[in-house]
PDB file of C-alpha atoms in Angstrom:
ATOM      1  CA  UNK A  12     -51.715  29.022   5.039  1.00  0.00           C
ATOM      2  CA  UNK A  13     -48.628  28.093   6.341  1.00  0.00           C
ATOM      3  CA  UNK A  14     -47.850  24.810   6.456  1.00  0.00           C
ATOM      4  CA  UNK A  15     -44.073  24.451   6.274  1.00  0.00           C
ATOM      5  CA  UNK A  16     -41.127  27.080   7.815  1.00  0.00           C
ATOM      6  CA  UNK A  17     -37.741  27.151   9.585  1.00  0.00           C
ATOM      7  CA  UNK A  18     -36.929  26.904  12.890  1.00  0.00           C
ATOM      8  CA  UNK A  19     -33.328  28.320  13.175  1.00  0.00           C
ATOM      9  CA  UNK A  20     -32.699  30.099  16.051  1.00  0.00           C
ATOM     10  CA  UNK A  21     -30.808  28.276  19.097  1.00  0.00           C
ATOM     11  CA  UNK A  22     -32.062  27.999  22.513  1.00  0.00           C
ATOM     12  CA  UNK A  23     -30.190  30.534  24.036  1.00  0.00           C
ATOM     13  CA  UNK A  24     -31.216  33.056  21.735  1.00  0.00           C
ATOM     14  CA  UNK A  25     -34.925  31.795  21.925  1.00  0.00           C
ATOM     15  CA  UNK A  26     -34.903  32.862  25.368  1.00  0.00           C
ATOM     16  CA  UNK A  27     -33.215  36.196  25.605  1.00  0.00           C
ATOM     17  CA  UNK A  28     -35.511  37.151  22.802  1.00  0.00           C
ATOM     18  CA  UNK A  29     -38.669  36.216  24.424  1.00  0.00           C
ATOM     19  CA  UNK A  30     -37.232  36.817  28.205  1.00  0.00           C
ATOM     20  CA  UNK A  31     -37.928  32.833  29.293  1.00  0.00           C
ATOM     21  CA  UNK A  32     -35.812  31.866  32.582  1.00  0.00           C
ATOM     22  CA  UNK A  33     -33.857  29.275  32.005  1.00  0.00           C
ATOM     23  CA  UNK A  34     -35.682  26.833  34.445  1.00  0.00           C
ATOM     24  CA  UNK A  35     -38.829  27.253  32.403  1.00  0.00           C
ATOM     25  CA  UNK A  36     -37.475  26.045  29.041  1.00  0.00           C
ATOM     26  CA  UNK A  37     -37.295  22.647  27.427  1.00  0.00           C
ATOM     27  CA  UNK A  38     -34.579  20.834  25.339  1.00  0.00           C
ATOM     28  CA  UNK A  39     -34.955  21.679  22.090  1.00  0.00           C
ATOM     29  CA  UNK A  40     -34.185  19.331  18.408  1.00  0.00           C
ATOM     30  CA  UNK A  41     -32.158  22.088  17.749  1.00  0.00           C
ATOM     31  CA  UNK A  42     -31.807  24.219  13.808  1.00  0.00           C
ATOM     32  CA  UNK A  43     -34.473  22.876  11.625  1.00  0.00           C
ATOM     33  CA  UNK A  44     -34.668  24.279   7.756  1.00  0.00           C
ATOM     34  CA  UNK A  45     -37.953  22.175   7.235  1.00  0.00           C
ATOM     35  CA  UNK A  46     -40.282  22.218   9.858  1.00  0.00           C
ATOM     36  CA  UNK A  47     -43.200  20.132   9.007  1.00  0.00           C
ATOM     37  CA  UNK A  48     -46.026  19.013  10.748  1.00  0.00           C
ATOM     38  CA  UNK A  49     -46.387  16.261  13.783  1.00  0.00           C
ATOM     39  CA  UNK A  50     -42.684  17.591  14.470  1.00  0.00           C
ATOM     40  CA  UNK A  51     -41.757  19.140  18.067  1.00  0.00           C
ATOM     41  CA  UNK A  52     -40.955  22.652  17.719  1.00  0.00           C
ATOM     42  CA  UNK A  53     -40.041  25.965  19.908  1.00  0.00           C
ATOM     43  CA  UNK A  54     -43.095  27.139  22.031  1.00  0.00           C
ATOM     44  CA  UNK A  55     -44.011  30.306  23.969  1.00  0.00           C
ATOM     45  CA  UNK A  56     -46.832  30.092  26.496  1.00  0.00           C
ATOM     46  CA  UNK A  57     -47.279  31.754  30.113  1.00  0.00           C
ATOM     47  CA  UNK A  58     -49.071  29.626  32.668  1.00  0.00           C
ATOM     48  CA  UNK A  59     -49.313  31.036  36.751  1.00  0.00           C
ATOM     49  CA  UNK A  60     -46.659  28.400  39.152  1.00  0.00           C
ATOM     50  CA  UNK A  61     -48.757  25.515  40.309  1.00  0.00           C
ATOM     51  CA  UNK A  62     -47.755  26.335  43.933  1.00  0.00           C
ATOM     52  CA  UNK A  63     -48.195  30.676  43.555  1.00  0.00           C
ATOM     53  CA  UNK A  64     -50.946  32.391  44.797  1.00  0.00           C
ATOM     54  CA  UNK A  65     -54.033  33.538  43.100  1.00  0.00           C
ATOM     55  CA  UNK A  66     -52.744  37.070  41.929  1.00  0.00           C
ATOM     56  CA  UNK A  67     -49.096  35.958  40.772  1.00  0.00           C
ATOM     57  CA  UNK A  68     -47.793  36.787  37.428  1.00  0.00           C
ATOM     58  CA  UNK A  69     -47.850  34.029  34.670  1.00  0.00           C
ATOM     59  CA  UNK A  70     -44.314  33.115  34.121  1.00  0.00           C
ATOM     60  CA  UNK A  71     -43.294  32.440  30.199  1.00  0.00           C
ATOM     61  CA  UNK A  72     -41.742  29.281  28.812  1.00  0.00           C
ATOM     62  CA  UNK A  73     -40.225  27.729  26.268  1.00  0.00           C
ATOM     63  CA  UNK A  74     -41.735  24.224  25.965  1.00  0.00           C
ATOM     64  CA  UNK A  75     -41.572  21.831  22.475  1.00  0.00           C
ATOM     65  CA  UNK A  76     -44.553  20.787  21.507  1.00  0.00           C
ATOM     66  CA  UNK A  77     -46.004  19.276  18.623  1.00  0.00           C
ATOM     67  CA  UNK A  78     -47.771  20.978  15.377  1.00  0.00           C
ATOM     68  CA  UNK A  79     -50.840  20.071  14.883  1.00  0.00           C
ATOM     69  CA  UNK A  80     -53.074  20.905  16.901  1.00  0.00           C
ATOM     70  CA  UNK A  81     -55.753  17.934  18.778  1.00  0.00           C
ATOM     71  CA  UNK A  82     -58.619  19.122  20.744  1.00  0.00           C
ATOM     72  CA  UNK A  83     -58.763  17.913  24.053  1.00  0.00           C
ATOM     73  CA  UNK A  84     -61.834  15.962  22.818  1.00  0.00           C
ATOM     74  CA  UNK A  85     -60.289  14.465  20.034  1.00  0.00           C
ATOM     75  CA  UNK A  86     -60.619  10.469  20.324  1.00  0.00           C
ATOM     76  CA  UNK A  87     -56.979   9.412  18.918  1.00  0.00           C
ATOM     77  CA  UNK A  88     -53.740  10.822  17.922  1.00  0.00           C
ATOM     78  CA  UNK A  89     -54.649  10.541  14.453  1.00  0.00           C
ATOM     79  CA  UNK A  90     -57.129  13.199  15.207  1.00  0.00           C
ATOM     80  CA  UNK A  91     -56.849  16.774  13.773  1.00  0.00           C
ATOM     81  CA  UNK A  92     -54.749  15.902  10.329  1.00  0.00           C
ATOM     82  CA  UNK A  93     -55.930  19.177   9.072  1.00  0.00           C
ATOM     83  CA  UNK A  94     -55.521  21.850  11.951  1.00  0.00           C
ATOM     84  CA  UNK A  95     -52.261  22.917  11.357  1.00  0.00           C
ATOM     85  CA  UNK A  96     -53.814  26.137  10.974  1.00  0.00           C
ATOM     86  CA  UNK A  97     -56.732  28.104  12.113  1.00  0.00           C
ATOM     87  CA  UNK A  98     -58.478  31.003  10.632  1.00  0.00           C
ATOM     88  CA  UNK A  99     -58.190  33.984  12.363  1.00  0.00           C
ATOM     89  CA  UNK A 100     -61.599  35.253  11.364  1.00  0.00           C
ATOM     90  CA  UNK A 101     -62.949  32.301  13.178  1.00  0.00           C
ATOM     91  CA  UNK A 102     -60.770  31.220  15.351  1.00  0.00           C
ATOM     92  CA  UNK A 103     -62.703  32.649  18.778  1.00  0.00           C
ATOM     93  CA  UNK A 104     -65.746  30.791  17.684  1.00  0.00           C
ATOM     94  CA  UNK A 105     -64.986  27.604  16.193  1.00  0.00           C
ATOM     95  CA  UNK A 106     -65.296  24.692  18.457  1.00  0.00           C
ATOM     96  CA  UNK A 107     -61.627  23.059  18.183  1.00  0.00           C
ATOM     97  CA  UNK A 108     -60.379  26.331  19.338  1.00  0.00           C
ATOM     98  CA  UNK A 109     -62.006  28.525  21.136  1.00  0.00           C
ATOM     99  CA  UNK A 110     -61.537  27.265  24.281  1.00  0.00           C
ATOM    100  CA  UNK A 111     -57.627  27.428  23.158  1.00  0.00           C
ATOM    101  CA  UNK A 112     -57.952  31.089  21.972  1.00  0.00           C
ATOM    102  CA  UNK A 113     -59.684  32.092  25.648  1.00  0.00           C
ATOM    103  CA  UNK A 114     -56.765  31.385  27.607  1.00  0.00           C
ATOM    104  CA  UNK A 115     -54.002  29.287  26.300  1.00  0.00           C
ATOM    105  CA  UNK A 116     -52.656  31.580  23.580  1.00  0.00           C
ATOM    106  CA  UNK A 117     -49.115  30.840  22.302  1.00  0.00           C
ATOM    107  CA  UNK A 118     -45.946  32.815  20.303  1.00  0.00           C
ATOM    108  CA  UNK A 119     -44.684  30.546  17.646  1.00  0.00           C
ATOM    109  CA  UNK A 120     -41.260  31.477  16.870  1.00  0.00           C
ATOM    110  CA  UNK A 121     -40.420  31.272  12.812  1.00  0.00           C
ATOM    111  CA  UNK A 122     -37.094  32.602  11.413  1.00  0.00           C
ATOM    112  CA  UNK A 123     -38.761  31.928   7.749  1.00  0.00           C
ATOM    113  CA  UNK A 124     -41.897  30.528   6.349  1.00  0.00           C
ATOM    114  CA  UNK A 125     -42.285  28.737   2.943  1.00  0.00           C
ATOM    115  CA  UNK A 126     -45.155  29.504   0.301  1.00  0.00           C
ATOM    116  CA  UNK A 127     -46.059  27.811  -3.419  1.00  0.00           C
ATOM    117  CA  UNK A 128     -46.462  29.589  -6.626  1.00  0.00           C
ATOM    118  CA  UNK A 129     -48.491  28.130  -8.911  1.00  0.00           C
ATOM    119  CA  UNK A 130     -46.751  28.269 -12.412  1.00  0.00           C
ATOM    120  CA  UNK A 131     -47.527  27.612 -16.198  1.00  0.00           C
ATOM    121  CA  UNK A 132     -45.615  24.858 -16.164  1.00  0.00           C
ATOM    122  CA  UNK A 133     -47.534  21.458 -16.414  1.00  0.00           C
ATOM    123  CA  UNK A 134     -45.669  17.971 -14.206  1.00  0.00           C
ATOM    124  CA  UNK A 135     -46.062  14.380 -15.743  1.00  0.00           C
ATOM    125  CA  UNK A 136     -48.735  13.992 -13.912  1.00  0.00           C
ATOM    126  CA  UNK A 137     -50.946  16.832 -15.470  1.00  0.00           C
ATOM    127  CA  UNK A 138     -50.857  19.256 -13.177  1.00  0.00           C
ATOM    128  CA  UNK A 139     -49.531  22.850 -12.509  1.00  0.00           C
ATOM    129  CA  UNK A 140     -45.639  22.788 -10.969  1.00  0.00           C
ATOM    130  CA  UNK A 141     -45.248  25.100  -8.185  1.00  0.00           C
ATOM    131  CA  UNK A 142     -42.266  26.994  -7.011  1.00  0.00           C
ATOM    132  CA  UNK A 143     -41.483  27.910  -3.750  1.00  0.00           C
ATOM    133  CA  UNK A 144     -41.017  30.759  -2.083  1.00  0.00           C
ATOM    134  CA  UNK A 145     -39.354  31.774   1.284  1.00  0.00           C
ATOM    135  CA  UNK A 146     -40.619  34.526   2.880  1.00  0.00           C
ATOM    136  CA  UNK A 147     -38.123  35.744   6.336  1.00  0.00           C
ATOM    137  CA  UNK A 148     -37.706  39.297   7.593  1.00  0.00           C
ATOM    138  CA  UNK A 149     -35.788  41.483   6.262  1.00  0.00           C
ATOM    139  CA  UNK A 150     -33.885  42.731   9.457  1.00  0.00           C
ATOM    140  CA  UNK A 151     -33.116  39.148  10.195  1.00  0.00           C
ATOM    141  CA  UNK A 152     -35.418  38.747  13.093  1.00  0.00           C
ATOM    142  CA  UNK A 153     -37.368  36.053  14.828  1.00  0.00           C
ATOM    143  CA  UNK A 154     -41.166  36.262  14.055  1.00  0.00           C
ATOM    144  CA  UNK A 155     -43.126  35.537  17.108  1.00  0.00           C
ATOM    145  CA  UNK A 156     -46.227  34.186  15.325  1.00  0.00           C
ATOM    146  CA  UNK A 157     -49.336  33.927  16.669  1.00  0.00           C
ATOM    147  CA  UNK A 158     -50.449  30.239  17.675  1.00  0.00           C
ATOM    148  CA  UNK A 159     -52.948  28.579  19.931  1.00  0.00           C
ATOM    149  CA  UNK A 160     -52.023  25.155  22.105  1.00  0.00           C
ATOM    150  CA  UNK A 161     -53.759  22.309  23.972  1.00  0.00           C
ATOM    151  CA  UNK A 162     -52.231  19.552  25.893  1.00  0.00           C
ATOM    152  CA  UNK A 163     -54.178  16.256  25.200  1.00  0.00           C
ATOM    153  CA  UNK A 164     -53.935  12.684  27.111  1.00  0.00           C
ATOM    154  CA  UNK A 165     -53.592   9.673  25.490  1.00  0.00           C
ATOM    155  CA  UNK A 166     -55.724   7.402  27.361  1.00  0.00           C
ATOM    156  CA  UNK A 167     -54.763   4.147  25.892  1.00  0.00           C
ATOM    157  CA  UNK A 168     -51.551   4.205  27.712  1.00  0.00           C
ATOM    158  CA  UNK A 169     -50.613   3.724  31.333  1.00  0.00           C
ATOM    159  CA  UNK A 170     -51.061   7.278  33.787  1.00  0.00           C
ATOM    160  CA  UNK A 171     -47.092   7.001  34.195  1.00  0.00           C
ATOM    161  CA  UNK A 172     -46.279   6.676  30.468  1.00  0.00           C
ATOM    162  CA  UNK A 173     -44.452  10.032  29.547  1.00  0.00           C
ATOM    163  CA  UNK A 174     -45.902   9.685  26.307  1.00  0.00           C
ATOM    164  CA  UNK A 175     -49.477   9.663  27.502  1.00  0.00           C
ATOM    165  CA  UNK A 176     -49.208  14.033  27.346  1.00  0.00           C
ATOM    166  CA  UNK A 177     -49.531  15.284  24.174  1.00  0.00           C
ATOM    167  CA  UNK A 178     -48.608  18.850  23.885  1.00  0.00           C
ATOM    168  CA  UNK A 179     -49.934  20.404  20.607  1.00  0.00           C
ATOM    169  CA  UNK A 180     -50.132  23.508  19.010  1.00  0.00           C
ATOM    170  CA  UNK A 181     -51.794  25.297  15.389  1.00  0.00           C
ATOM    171  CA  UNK A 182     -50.436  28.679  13.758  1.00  0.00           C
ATOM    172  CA  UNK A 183     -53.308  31.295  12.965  1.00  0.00           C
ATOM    173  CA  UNK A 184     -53.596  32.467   9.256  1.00  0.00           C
ATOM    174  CA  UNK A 185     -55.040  35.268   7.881  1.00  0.00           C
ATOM    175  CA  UNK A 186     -55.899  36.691   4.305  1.00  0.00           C
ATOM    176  CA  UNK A 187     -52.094  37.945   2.448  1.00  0.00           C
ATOM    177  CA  UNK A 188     -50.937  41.518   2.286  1.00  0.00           C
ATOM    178  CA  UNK A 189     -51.014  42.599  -1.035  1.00  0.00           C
ATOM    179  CA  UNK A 190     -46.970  41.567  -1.231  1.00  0.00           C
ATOM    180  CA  UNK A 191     -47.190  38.433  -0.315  1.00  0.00           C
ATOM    181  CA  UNK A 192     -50.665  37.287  -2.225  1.00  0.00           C
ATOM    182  CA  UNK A 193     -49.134  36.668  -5.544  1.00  0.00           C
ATOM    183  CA  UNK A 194     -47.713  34.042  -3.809  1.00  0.00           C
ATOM    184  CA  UNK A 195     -50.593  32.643  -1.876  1.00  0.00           C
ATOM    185  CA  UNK A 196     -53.769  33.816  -0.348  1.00  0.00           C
ATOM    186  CA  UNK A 197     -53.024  33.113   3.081  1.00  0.00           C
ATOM    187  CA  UNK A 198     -50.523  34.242   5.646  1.00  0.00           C
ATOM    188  CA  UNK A 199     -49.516  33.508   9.351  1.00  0.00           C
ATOM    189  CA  UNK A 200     -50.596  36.294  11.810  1.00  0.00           C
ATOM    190  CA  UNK A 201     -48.269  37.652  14.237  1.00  0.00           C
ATOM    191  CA  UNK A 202     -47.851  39.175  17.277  1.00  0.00           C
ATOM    192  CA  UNK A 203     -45.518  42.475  18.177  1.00  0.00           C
ATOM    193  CA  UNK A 204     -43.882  42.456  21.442  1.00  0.00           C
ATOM    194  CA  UNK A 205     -45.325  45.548  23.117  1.00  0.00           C
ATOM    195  CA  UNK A 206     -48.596  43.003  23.094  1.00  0.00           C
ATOM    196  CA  UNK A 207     -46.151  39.616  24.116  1.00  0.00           C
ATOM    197  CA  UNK A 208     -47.320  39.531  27.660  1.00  0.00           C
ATOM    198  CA  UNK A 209     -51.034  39.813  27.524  1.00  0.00           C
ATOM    199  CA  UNK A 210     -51.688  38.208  24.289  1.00  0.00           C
ATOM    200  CA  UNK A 211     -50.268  35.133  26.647  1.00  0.00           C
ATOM    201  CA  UNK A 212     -51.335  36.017  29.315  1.00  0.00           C
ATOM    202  CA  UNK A 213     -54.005  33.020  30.140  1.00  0.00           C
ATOM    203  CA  UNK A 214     -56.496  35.365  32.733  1.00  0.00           C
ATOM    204  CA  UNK A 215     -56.744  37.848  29.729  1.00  0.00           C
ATOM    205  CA  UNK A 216     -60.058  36.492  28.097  1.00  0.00           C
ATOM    206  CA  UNK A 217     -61.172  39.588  25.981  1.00  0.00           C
ATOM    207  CA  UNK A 218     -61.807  38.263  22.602  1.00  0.00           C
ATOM    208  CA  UNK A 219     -61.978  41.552  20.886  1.00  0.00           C
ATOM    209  CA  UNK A 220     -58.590  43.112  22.460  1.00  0.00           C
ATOM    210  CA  UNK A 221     -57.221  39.254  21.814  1.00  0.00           C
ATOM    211  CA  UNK A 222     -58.287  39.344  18.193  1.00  0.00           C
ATOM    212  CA  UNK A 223     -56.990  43.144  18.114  1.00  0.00           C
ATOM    213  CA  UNK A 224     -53.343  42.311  18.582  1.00  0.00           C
ATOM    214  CA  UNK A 225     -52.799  39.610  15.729  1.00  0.00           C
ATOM    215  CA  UNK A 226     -51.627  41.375  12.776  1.00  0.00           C
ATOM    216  CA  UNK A 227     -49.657  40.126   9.967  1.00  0.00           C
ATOM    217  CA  UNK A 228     -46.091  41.094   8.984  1.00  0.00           C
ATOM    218  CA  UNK A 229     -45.946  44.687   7.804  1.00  0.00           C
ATOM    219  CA  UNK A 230     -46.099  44.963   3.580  1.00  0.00           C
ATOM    220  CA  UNK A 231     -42.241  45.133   2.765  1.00  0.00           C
ATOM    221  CA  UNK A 232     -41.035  43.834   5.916  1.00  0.00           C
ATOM    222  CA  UNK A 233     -40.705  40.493   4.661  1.00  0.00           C
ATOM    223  CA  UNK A 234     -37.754  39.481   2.144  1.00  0.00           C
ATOM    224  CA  UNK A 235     -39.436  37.254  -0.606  1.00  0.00           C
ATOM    225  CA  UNK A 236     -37.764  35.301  -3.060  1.00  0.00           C
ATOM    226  CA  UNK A 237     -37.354  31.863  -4.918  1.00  0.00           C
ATOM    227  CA  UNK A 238     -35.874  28.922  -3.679  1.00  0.00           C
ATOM    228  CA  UNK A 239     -34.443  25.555  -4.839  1.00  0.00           C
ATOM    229  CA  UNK A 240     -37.525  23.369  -4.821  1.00  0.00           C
ATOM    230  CA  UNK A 241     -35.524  20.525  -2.667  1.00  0.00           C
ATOM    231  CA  UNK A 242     -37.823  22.313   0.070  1.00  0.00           C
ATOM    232  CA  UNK A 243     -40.613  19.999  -1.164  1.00  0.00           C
ATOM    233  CA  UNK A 244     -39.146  16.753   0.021  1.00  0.00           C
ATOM    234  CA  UNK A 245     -39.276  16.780   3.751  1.00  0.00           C
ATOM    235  CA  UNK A 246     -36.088  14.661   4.108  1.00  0.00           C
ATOM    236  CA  UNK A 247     -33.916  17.484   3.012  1.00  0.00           C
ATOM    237  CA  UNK A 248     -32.966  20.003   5.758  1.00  0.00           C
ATOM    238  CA  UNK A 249     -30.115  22.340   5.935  1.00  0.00           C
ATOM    239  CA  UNK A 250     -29.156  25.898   5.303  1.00  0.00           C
ATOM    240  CA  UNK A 251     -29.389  25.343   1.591  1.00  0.00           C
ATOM    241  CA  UNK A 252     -33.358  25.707   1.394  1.00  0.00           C
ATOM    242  CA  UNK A 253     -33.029  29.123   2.350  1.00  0.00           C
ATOM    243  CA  UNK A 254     -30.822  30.050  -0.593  1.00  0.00           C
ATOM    244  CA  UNK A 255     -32.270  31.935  -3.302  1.00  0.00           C
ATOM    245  CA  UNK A 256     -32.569  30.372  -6.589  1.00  0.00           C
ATOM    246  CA  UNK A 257     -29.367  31.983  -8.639  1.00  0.00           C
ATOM    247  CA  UNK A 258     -30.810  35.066 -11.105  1.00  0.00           C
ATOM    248  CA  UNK A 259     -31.041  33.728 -15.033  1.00  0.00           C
ATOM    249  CA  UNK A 260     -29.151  35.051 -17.290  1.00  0.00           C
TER     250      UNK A 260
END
């Protein structure tokens, strides 16, 4: 799964990488070492102008929007604790997302993603201590991961209420790479940016070419190691959770 990551990259950067115009892109929280969910984070989606005609090119943009994902259907804000993630080997058919993963695909951009190692150590409370892991890439790059978005209404408050849109998003897992499964079973998917513009494109409804492009990170690709686990308490956020744990002696 991936359930926690970093979200360093500024805004300018964010949109030279993923070619937004600057008129299409949101204010963003700025660096964040612990994204967790419910939190606004950096977006990519392409939607066609409101006011262009039928045949006009989707235009990209860099909204924030919220992680976790609620189904337009859902019945309260509370809804949809759990879909943080969504199995790519499902993810076309289930129905909290496939009408998402027809035609409002997203890039999720990640600068490093946290996993937990179960050890042999044993906590007061009984159970199994586990020691996390960042995993970034190696050439210092932005992932562009691949996610899935739905904007939901809150219709408890007033039509004029700002907060009565609820933009919301979910990252799409799939089974680890051999590297990365000591670690944990699960892994976000990505997407590589010869396939940026019609994995979001919103027209582009082939679910086999779709499901075709998601990939995760290349084996060795990714730079794994140990961190300080200060990662696990989601008040703590600075450059210090991505520091490896010093080598023993």
């Amino acid at each position: 799964m991936c359930g926690r990551y970093a979200s360093v990259a500024s805004r300018a950067e964010l949109l030279e990488r993923f070619v937004v115009d600057e008129n299409n892109a949101d204010d963003l929280r700025g660096q964040d070492f612990n994204v967790t969910p419910t939190k606004d984070n950096p977006v990519v989606i392409a939607r066609v102008p409101q006011d262009a005609d039928e045949d006009a090119e989707p235009a990209r943009e860099l909204r924030a929007f919220r992680w976790r994902l609620l189904p337009f259907w859902a019945k309260d804000i509370q809804s949809g604790a759990k879909m943080i993630n969504a199995r790519a080997e499902t993810v076309h058919e289930k129905p909290a997302y496939r009408r998402a993963f027809k035609s409002q695909r997203a890039l999720i951009p990640v600068d490093a993603f946290y996993e937990w190692l179960e050890t042999d150590q044993v906590g007061k409370s009984g159970k199994k201590l586990k020691q996390p892991f960042v995993l970034r890439p190696a050439d210092g790059s932005t992932l562009a991961l691949a996610g899935l978005y739905e904007v939901w209404y809150d219709k408890s408050l007033p039509d004029d209420d700002p907060n009565r849109v609820v933009p919301t998003y979910t990252i799409i897992t799939t089974t680890a790479t051999d590297s990365v499964g000591r670690i944990h079973d699960r892994m976000p998917m990505a997407i590589t940016p010869d396939h940026w513009d019609e994995w979001l494109d919103p027209r582009n409804h082939d679910v086999d070419q779709l499901r075709g492009f998601m990939a995760p990170p290349v084996d060795g690709s990714l730079d794994m190691y140990a961190v300080s686990k200060a990662v696990n308490n989601v008040k703590n956020n600075g450059p210090d959770l991505l520091q490896p744990l010093p080598a023993e002696d």
